[in-house]
Amino acid sequence: MIMVNVTVLILAKNEEHNMKECLETVDFADEIIVIDDFSTDKTKEISEAMGAKVIQRSMNGDWGAQQTFAIQQAKNEWIFFLDADERVTPSLVKAIERIVAENKKYAFWIKRHNQFRHYKATHGIFRPDAVCRLMPQKDTIVVGLVHPAFKYPYEDKYIEEYILHHTYDNWDQYGYKVNRYTTLAAEKYRKDGKSVSFVKDIVLRPIWAFFKIYILNLGFLDGKLGFIFSMNHYIYTMMKYTKLYYLYKSDGKL
């Protein structure tokens, strides 16, 4: 196999069930760095056994700062971000190899195809989404706590090939993420001074969120799961604004 001069960056915490399969799909890279948020399972050991360099650093709820730290550790001119629950397809490997060889300075966006192990949902919140993942290291940073954004001086380009995203293994994992993300979103909104209205944001906004996902984004085509995830999006929206509302009222305490 031809090794590509690209650094793969993976942020992880307690991902032992994902690391081996994930790392197997990026063995084309001549550097793989896992930024481990002090996992209590075998994430570190599995990653090192697969040839990755592991750096342990606490995320402290700040995805952007953790990703920026990861970028700073890379030795290569090109970097490629991947989540532990994602897999690189063989066709995408070839595209990355070509792009790095051409060395034209663009930031590349790649579509993700969401997959479950036992069920199928490809509409609504699980319709394919594009994520920025491949770019030059120089002058690239990431900002944002919950939904971080890349900042770079490069023109955007899109790659036809895609990443496979193995979303959630179980409902506990899904519920944990919803709870965590709504808390972080509410904290960010308060920090930014975002206003919140009980009627507009807690009563009406979730209804619109459900309608957008279930009807406009065709969630109904995914049957029972489509309805469930659309309702969960309703709950997600209500929860983050409810948490914000009570952060202002009583610092989040009941």
PDB file of C-alpha atoms in Angstrom:
ATOM      1  CA  MET A   1       0.000   0.000   0.000  1.00  0.00           C
ATOM      2  CA  ILE A   2       1.219   3.519  -0.832  1.00  0.00           C
ATOM      3  CA  MET A   3       1.357   5.636   2.326  1.00  0.00           C
ATOM      4  CA  VAL A   4      -0.250   9.037   1.916  1.00  0.00           C
ATOM      5  CA  ASN A   5       1.385  12.088   3.514  1.00  0.00           C
ATOM      6  CA  VAL A   6      -1.672  13.026   5.525  1.00  0.00           C
ATOM      7  CA  THR A   7      -2.307  13.082   9.266  1.00  0.00           C
ATOM      8  CA  VAL A   8      -5.562  11.480  10.368  1.00  0.00           C
ATOM      9  CA  LEU A   9      -6.947  13.079  13.546  1.00  0.00           C
ATOM     10  CA  ILE A  10      -9.482  11.234  15.714  1.00  0.00           C
ATOM     11  CA  LEU A  11     -11.007  12.591  18.928  1.00  0.00           C
ATOM     12  CA  ALA A  12     -12.164   9.784  21.195  1.00  0.00           C
ATOM     13  CA  LYS A  13     -13.506   8.906  24.623  1.00  0.00           C
ATOM     14  CA  ASN A  14     -14.499   5.351  25.577  1.00  0.00           C
ATOM     15  CA  GLU A  15     -14.676   4.181  21.961  1.00  0.00           C
ATOM     16  CA  GLU A  16     -13.167   0.705  22.339  1.00  0.00           C
ATOM     17  CA  HIS A  17     -16.069  -0.787  20.384  1.00  0.00           C
ATOM     18  CA  ASN A  18     -15.254   1.425  17.390  1.00  0.00           C
ATOM     19  CA  MET A  19     -11.504   1.999  17.317  1.00  0.00           C
ATOM     20  CA  LYS A  20     -10.283  -1.149  15.557  1.00  0.00           C
ATOM     21  CA  GLU A  21     -12.746  -0.935  12.647  1.00  0.00           C
ATOM     22  CA  CYS A  22     -12.238   2.813  12.341  1.00  0.00           C
ATOM     23  CA  LEU A  23      -8.442   2.641  12.303  1.00  0.00           C
ATOM     24  CA  GLU A  24      -8.435  -0.207   9.798  1.00  0.00           C
ATOM     25  CA  THR A  25      -9.972   2.151   7.235  1.00  0.00           C
ATOM     26  CA  VAL A  26      -7.241   4.798   7.611  1.00  0.00           C
ATOM     27  CA  ASP A  27      -4.151   2.602   7.408  1.00  0.00           C
ATOM     28  CA  PHE A  28      -3.249   4.476   4.203  1.00  0.00           C
ATOM     29  CA  ALA A  29      -2.112   7.499   6.266  1.00  0.00           C
ATOM     30  CA  ASP A  30       1.505   7.791   7.357  1.00  0.00           C
ATOM     31  CA  GLU A  31       0.420   9.433  10.627  1.00  0.00           C
ATOM     32  CA  ILE A  32      -2.631   8.714  12.768  1.00  0.00           C
ATOM     33  CA  ILE A  33      -3.189  10.645  15.987  1.00  0.00           C
ATOM     34  CA  VAL A  34      -5.885   9.825  18.519  1.00  0.00           C
ATOM     35  CA  ILE A  35      -6.657  12.585  21.027  1.00  0.00           C
ATOM     36  CA  ASP A  36      -8.054  10.580  23.920  1.00  0.00           C
ATOM     37  CA  ASP A  37     -10.196  12.315  26.539  1.00  0.00           C
ATOM     38  CA  PHE A  38      -8.877  10.016  29.290  1.00  0.00           C
ATOM     39  CA  SER A  39     -10.957   6.987  28.338  1.00  0.00           C
ATOM     40  CA  THR A  40     -11.685   4.469  31.069  1.00  0.00           C
ATOM     41  CA  ASP A  41     -11.975   1.557  28.626  1.00  0.00           C
ATOM     42  CA  LYS A  42      -9.390   0.132  26.194  1.00  0.00           C
ATOM     43  CA  THR A  43      -9.538   2.965  23.637  1.00  0.00           C
ATOM     44  CA  LYS A  44      -5.900   3.936  24.250  1.00  0.00           C
ATOM     45  CA  GLU A  45      -4.559   0.374  24.192  1.00  0.00           C
ATOM     46  CA  ILE A  46      -6.444  -0.606  21.017  1.00  0.00           C
ATOM     47  CA  SER A  47      -5.392   2.589  19.228  1.00  0.00           C
ATOM     48  CA  GLU A  48      -1.731   2.096  20.076  1.00  0.00           C
ATOM     49  CA  ALA A  49      -1.888  -1.555  19.059  1.00  0.00           C
ATOM     50  CA  MET A  50      -3.250  -0.436  15.670  1.00  0.00           C
ATOM     51  CA  GLY A  51      -0.274   1.887  15.178  1.00  0.00           C
ATOM     52  CA  ALA A  52      -1.839   5.214  16.173  1.00  0.00           C
ATOM     53  CA  LYS A  53      -0.120   7.832  18.284  1.00  0.00           C
ATOM     54  CA  VAL A  54      -2.265   8.514  21.346  1.00  0.00           C
ATOM     55  CA  ILE A  55      -2.220  11.843  23.191  1.00  0.00           C
ATOM     56  CA  GLN A  56      -4.392  12.117  26.285  1.00  0.00           C
ATOM     57  CA  ARG A  57      -5.993  15.508  26.893  1.00  0.00           C
ATOM     58  CA  SER A  58      -9.190  16.531  28.665  1.00  0.00           C
ATOM     59  CA  MET A  59     -11.799  18.045  26.358  1.00  0.00           C
ATOM     60  CA  ASN A  60     -13.602  19.947  29.132  1.00  0.00           C
ATOM     61  CA  GLY A  61     -16.697  20.270  26.931  1.00  0.00           C
ATOM     62  CA  ASP A  62     -14.862  22.288  24.271  1.00  0.00           C
ATOM     63  CA  TRP A  63     -14.795  20.429  20.948  1.00  0.00           C
ATOM     64  CA  GLY A  64     -13.278  23.340  19.065  1.00  0.00           C
ATOM     65  CA  ALA A  65     -10.302  23.688  21.411  1.00  0.00           C
ATOM     66  CA  GLN A  66      -9.733  19.919  21.341  1.00  0.00           C
ATOM     67  CA  GLN A  67      -9.752  19.836  17.533  1.00  0.00           C
ATOM     68  CA  THR A  68      -7.441  22.853  17.327  1.00  0.00           C
ATOM     69  CA  PHE A  69      -5.053  21.096  19.706  1.00  0.00           C
ATOM     70  CA  ALA A  70      -5.174  18.017  17.460  1.00  0.00           C
ATOM     71  CA  ILE A  71      -4.322  20.091  14.392  1.00  0.00           C
ATOM     72  CA  GLN A  72      -1.272  21.485  16.163  1.00  0.00           C
ATOM     73  CA  GLN A  73       0.100  17.976  16.756  1.00  0.00           C
ATOM     74  CA  ALA A  74       0.118  16.955  13.072  1.00  0.00           C
ATOM     75  CA  LYS A  75       3.446  16.619  11.278  1.00  0.00           C
ATOM     76  CA  ASN A  76       1.996  16.602   7.762  1.00  0.00           C
ATOM     77  CA  GLU A  77       0.892  19.474   5.550  1.00  0.00           C
ATOM     78  CA  TRP A  78      -2.535  17.854   5.080  1.00  0.00           C
ATOM     79  CA  ILE A  79      -4.913  16.788   7.855  1.00  0.00           C
ATOM     80  CA  PHE A  80      -8.022  14.614   7.772  1.00  0.00           C
ATOM     81  CA  PHE A  81     -10.519  14.500  10.647  1.00  0.00           C
ATOM     82  CA  LEU A  82     -12.502  11.347  11.358  1.00  0.00           C
ATOM     83  CA  ASP A  83     -14.830  10.341  14.192  1.00  0.00           C
ATOM     84  CA  ALA A  84     -14.443   6.949  15.838  1.00  0.00           C
ATOM     85  CA  ASP A  85     -17.898   5.878  14.636  1.00  0.00           C
ATOM     86  CA  GLU A  86     -17.029   6.689  11.001  1.00  0.00           C
ATOM     87  CA  ARG A  87     -15.409   4.565   8.290  1.00  0.00           C
ATOM     88  CA  VAL A  88     -13.486   5.661   5.199  1.00  0.00           C
ATOM     89  CA  THR A  89     -14.576   3.926   1.983  1.00  0.00           C
ATOM     90  CA  PRO A  90     -11.967   2.597  -0.493  1.00  0.00           C
ATOM     91  CA  SER A  91     -13.084   5.116  -3.124  1.00  0.00           C
ATOM     92  CA  LEU A  92     -12.578   7.964  -0.648  1.00  0.00           C
ATOM     93  CA  VAL A  93      -9.066   6.691   0.101  1.00  0.00           C
ATOM     94  CA  LYS A  94      -8.222   7.055  -3.589  1.00  0.00           C
ATOM     95  CA  ALA A  95      -9.680  10.564  -3.664  1.00  0.00           C
ATOM     96  CA  ILE A  96      -7.621  11.610  -0.635  1.00  0.00           C
ATOM     97  CA  GLU A  97      -4.484  10.143  -2.176  1.00  0.00           C
ATOM     98  CA  ARG A  98      -5.094  12.128  -5.384  1.00  0.00           C
ATOM     99  CA  ILE A  99      -5.852  15.402  -3.576  1.00  0.00           C
ATOM    100  CA  VAL A 100      -2.772  15.213  -1.353  1.00  0.00           C
ATOM    101  CA  ALA A 101      -0.575  14.371  -4.355  1.00  0.00           C
ATOM    102  CA  GLU A 102      -1.910  17.355  -6.327  1.00  0.00           C
ATOM    103  CA  ASN A 103      -1.388  19.547  -3.235  1.00  0.00           C
ATOM    104  CA  LYS A 104      -3.831  22.255  -4.307  1.00  0.00           C
ATOM    105  CA  LYS A 105      -4.830  24.217  -1.239  1.00  0.00           C
ATOM    106  CA  TYR A 106      -8.566  23.743  -0.748  1.00  0.00           C
ATOM    107  CA  ALA A 107     -10.761  22.721   2.185  1.00  0.00           C
ATOM    108  CA  PHE A 108     -12.700  19.610   1.184  1.00  0.00           C
ATOM    109  CA  TRP A 109     -16.219  18.755   2.311  1.00  0.00           C
ATOM    110  CA  ILE A 110     -17.325  15.124   2.284  1.00  0.00           C
ATOM    111  CA  LYS A 111     -20.807  13.636   2.537  1.00  0.00           C
ATOM    112  CA  ARG A 112     -21.633  11.215   5.349  1.00  0.00           C
ATOM    113  CA  HIS A 113     -24.038   8.344   4.833  1.00  0.00           C
ATOM    114  CA  ASN A 114     -25.623   7.496   8.172  1.00  0.00           C
ATOM    115  CA  GLN A 115     -26.092   3.820   8.993  1.00  0.00           C
ATOM    116  CA  PHE A 116     -27.458   1.714  11.816  1.00  0.00           C
ATOM    117  CA  ARG A 117     -26.353  -1.848  12.439  1.00  0.00           C
ATOM    118  CA  HIS A 118     -29.864  -3.333  12.410  1.00  0.00           C
ATOM    119  CA  TYR A 119     -32.235  -0.684  11.031  1.00  0.00           C
ATOM    120  CA  LYS A 120     -32.402   1.841   8.220  1.00  0.00           C
ATOM    121  CA  ALA A 121     -33.124   5.574   8.391  1.00  0.00           C
ATOM    122  CA  THR A 122     -31.915   7.800   5.565  1.00  0.00           C
ATOM    123  CA  HIS A 123     -34.201  10.825   5.777  1.00  0.00           C
ATOM    124  CA  GLY A 124     -35.052  13.454   8.381  1.00  0.00           C
ATOM    125  CA  ILE A 125     -32.133  14.049  10.744  1.00  0.00           C
ATOM    126  CA  PHE A 126     -30.311  11.086   9.189  1.00  0.00           C
ATOM    127  CA  ARG A 127     -30.289  12.318   5.612  1.00  0.00           C
ATOM    128  CA  PRO A 128     -26.727  12.547   4.199  1.00  0.00           C
ATOM    129  CA  ASP A 129     -24.889  15.618   5.455  1.00  0.00           C
ATOM    130  CA  ALA A 130     -21.669  17.247   4.282  1.00  0.00           C
ATOM    131  CA  VAL A 131     -18.809  17.779   6.727  1.00  0.00           C
ATOM    132  CA  CYS A 132     -15.476  19.577   6.298  1.00  0.00           C
ATOM    133  CA  ARG A 133     -12.735  17.024   6.975  1.00  0.00           C
ATOM    134  CA  LEU A 134      -9.730  17.323   4.624  1.00  0.00           C
ATOM    135  CA  MET A 135      -7.626  20.498   4.477  1.00  0.00           C
ATOM    136  CA  PRO A 136      -4.126  21.934   4.844  1.00  0.00           C
ATOM    137  CA  GLN A 137      -2.942  22.238   8.435  1.00  0.00           C
ATOM    138  CA  LYS A 138      -1.554  25.751   8.044  1.00  0.00           C
ATOM    139  CA  ASP A 139      -3.765  28.529   9.436  1.00  0.00           C
ATOM    140  CA  THR A 140      -6.597  26.111  10.270  1.00  0.00           C
ATOM    141  CA  ILE A 141      -8.353  26.307  13.643  1.00  0.00           C
ATOM    142  CA  VAL A 142     -11.697  25.144  15.023  1.00  0.00           C
ATOM    143  CA  VAL A 143     -14.084  27.209  17.165  1.00  0.00           C
ATOM    144  CA  GLY A 144     -17.286  26.313  18.990  1.00  0.00           C
ATOM    145  CA  LEU A 145     -18.302  24.121  21.911  1.00  0.00           C
ATOM    146  CA  VAL A 146     -21.195  21.988  20.629  1.00  0.00           C
ATOM    147  CA  HIS A 147     -21.193  22.330  16.850  1.00  0.00           C
ATOM    148  CA  PRO A 148     -17.644  23.497  16.094  1.00  0.00           C
ATOM    149  CA  ALA A 149     -16.761  25.257  12.856  1.00  0.00           C
ATOM    150  CA  PHE A 150     -13.487  25.184  10.941  1.00  0.00           C
ATOM    151  CA  LYS A 151     -11.824  28.516  10.207  1.00  0.00           C
ATOM    152  CA  TYR A 152      -9.329  28.577   7.339  1.00  0.00           C
ATOM    153  CA  PRO A 153      -8.206  30.792   4.429  1.00  0.00           C
ATOM    154  CA  TYR A 154      -9.005  28.203   1.744  1.00  0.00           C
ATOM    155  CA  GLU A 155     -11.731  27.891  -0.868  1.00  0.00           C
ATOM    156  CA  ASP A 156     -14.268  25.131  -0.258  1.00  0.00           C
ATOM    157  CA  LYS A 157     -14.488  22.114  -2.536  1.00  0.00           C
ATOM    158  CA  TYR A 158     -16.690  19.020  -2.419  1.00  0.00           C
ATOM    159  CA  ILE A 159     -15.676  15.371  -2.820  1.00  0.00           C
ATOM    160  CA  GLU A 160     -18.058  12.949  -4.537  1.00  0.00           C
ATOM    161  CA  GLU A 161     -16.998   9.980  -2.390  1.00  0.00           C
ATOM    162  CA  TYR A 162     -18.426   9.575   1.112  1.00  0.00           C
ATOM    163  CA  ILE A 163     -17.797   8.551   4.708  1.00  0.00           C
ATOM    164  CA  LEU A 164     -19.883   5.826   6.358  1.00  0.00           C
ATOM    165  CA  HIS A 165     -21.241   6.992   9.699  1.00  0.00           C
ATOM    166  CA  HIS A 166     -22.345   4.299  12.166  1.00  0.00           C
ATOM    167  CA  THR A 167     -24.569   6.478  14.297  1.00  0.00           C
ATOM    168  CA  TYR A 168     -25.897   5.033  17.577  1.00  0.00           C
ATOM    169  CA  ASP A 169     -25.641   1.500  18.927  1.00  0.00           C
ATOM    170  CA  ASN A 170     -28.458   1.819  21.463  1.00  0.00           C
ATOM    171  CA  TRP A 171     -31.004   4.198  22.955  1.00  0.00           C
ATOM    172  CA  ASP A 172     -28.911   4.842  26.071  1.00  0.00           C
ATOM    173  CA  GLN A 173     -26.108   6.190  23.889  1.00  0.00           C
ATOM    174  CA  TYR A 174     -28.568   8.346  21.960  1.00  0.00           C
ATOM    175  CA  GLY A 175     -30.176   9.690  25.136  1.00  0.00           C
ATOM    176  CA  TYR A 176     -26.800  10.525  26.685  1.00  0.00           C
ATOM    177  CA  LYS A 177     -25.799  12.534  23.630  1.00  0.00           C
ATOM    178  CA  VAL A 178     -29.108  14.430  23.526  1.00  0.00           C
ATOM    179  CA  ASN A 179     -28.777  15.334  27.205  1.00  0.00           C
ATOM    180  CA  ARG A 180     -25.140  16.365  26.851  1.00  0.00           C
ATOM    181  CA  TYR A 181     -25.603  18.397  23.686  1.00  0.00           C
ATOM    182  CA  THR A 182     -28.666  20.268  24.959  1.00  0.00           C
ATOM    183  CA  THR A 183     -26.754  21.236  28.096  1.00  0.00           C
ATOM    184  CA  LEU A 184     -23.776  22.501  26.094  1.00  0.00           C
ATOM    185  CA  ALA A 185     -26.062  24.364  23.677  1.00  0.00           C
ATOM    186  CA  ALA A 186     -27.901  26.097  26.525  1.00  0.00           C
ATOM    187  CA  GLU A 187     -24.636  27.088  28.184  1.00  0.00           C
ATOM    188  CA  LYS A 188     -23.326  28.518  24.919  1.00  0.00           C
ATOM    189  CA  TYR A 189     -26.550  30.432  24.303  1.00  0.00           C
ATOM    190  CA  ARG A 190     -26.337  32.004  27.768  1.00  0.00           C
ATOM    191  CA  LYS A 191     -22.683  32.898  27.246  1.00  0.00           C
ATOM    192  CA  ASP A 192     -23.648  34.583  23.971  1.00  0.00           C
ATOM    193  CA  GLY A 193     -26.517  36.427  25.640  1.00  0.00           C
ATOM    194  CA  LYS A 194     -29.197  34.754  23.512  1.00  0.00           C
ATOM    195  CA  SER A 195     -32.720  35.629  24.586  1.00  0.00           C
ATOM    196  CA  VAL A 196     -35.366  32.977  25.211  1.00  0.00           C
ATOM    197  CA  SER A 197     -39.158  33.176  25.197  1.00  0.00           C
ATOM    198  CA  PHE A 198     -41.283  30.516  26.882  1.00  0.00           C
ATOM    199  CA  VAL A 199     -43.999  30.633  24.222  1.00  0.00           C
ATOM    200  CA  LYS A 200     -41.853  31.157  21.139  1.00  0.00           C
ATOM    201  CA  ASP A 201     -38.906  28.891  21.994  1.00  0.00           C
ATOM    202  CA  ILE A 202     -40.269  26.243  24.350  1.00  0.00           C
ATOM    203  CA  VAL A 203     -43.841  25.886  23.039  1.00  0.00           C
ATOM    204  CA  LEU A 204     -43.746  26.824  19.340  1.00  0.00           C
ATOM    205  CA  ARG A 205     -40.169  26.268  18.156  1.00  0.00           C
ATOM    206  CA  PRO A 206     -40.189  22.493  18.916  1.00  0.00           C
ATOM    207  CA  ILE A 207     -43.385  22.103  16.853  1.00  0.00           C
ATOM    208  CA  TRP A 208     -41.642  23.697  13.871  1.00  0.00           C
ATOM    209  CA  ALA A 209     -38.581  21.492  14.481  1.00  0.00           C
ATOM    210  CA  PHE A 210     -40.753  18.353  14.282  1.00  0.00           C
ATOM    211  CA  PHE A 211     -42.565  19.576  11.166  1.00  0.00           C
ATOM    212  CA  LYS A 212     -39.306  20.427   9.387  1.00  0.00           C
ATOM    213  CA  ILE A 213     -37.706  17.031  10.088  1.00  0.00           C
ATOM    214  CA  TYR A 214     -40.772  14.815   9.655  1.00  0.00           C
ATOM    215  CA  ILE A 215     -42.431  16.558   6.686  1.00  0.00           C
ATOM    216  CA  LEU A 216     -39.977  18.855   4.880  1.00  0.00           C
ATOM    217  CA  ASN A 217     -36.958  16.552   5.335  1.00  0.00           C
ATOM    218  CA  LEU A 218     -39.100  13.473   4.563  1.00  0.00           C
ATOM    219  CA  GLY A 219     -38.611  11.744   7.900  1.00  0.00           C
ATOM    220  CA  PHE A 220     -41.978  10.037   7.394  1.00  0.00           C
ATOM    221  CA  LEU A 221     -40.378   7.902   4.669  1.00  0.00           C
ATOM    222  CA  ASP A 222     -38.377   6.114   7.377  1.00  0.00           C
ATOM    223  CA  GLY A 223     -41.507   4.679   8.971  1.00  0.00           C
ATOM    224  CA  LYS A 224     -41.516   4.138  12.731  1.00  0.00           C
ATOM    225  CA  LEU A 225     -37.932   5.259  13.221  1.00  0.00           C
ATOM    226  CA  GLY A 226     -38.622   8.368  11.167  1.00  0.00           C
ATOM    227  CA  PHE A 227     -41.455   9.344  13.502  1.00  0.00           C
ATOM    228  CA  ILE A 228     -39.446   8.520  16.633  1.00  0.00           C
ATOM    229  CA  PHE A 229     -36.408  10.531  15.593  1.00  0.00           C
ATOM    230  CA  SER A 230     -38.570  13.455  14.501  1.00  0.00           C
ATOM    231  CA  MET A 231     -40.231  13.437  17.924  1.00  0.00           C
ATOM    232  CA  ASN A 232     -36.815  13.209  19.537  1.00  0.00           C
ATOM    233  CA  HIS A 233     -35.790  16.291  17.551  1.00  0.00           C
ATOM    234  CA  TYR A 234     -38.843  18.013  19.028  1.00  0.00           C
ATOM    235  CA  ILE A 235     -37.652  17.003  22.504  1.00  0.00           C
ATOM    236  CA  TYR A 236     -34.053  18.037  21.754  1.00  0.00           C
ATOM    237  CA  THR A 237     -35.197  21.502  20.698  1.00  0.00           C
ATOM    238  CA  MET A 238     -37.471  21.914  23.702  1.00  0.00           C
ATOM    239  CA  MET A 239     -34.807  20.692  26.122  1.00  0.00           C
ATOM    240  CA  LYS A 240     -32.071  23.087  25.045  1.00  0.00           C
ATOM    241  CA  TYR A 241     -34.380  26.114  25.293  1.00  0.00           C
ATOM    242  CA  THR A 242     -35.881  24.877  28.559  1.00  0.00           C
ATOM    243  CA  LYS A 243     -32.392  24.567  30.014  1.00  0.00           C
ATOM    244  CA  LEU A 244     -31.522  28.047  28.747  1.00  0.00           C
ATOM    245  CA  TYR A 245     -34.765  29.483  30.178  1.00  0.00           C
ATOM    246  CA  TYR A 246     -33.979  28.122  33.636  1.00  0.00           C
ATOM    247  CA  LEU A 247     -30.303  29.039  33.456  1.00  0.00           C
ATOM    248  CA  TYR A 248     -31.501  32.624  33.342  1.00  0.00           C
ATOM    249  CA  LYS A 249     -34.238  32.072  35.925  1.00  0.00           C
ATOM    250  CA  SER A 250     -32.396  30.042  38.563  1.00  0.00           C
ATOM    251  CA  ASP A 251     -28.975  29.059  37.196  1.00  0.00           C
ATOM    252  CA  GLY A 252     -30.529  25.801  35.977  1.00  0.00           C
ATOM    253  CA  LYS A 253     -31.784  24.658  39.358  1.00  0.00           C
ATOM    254  CA  LEU A 254     -35.344  23.533  40.109  1.00  0.00           C
TER     255      LEU A 254
END
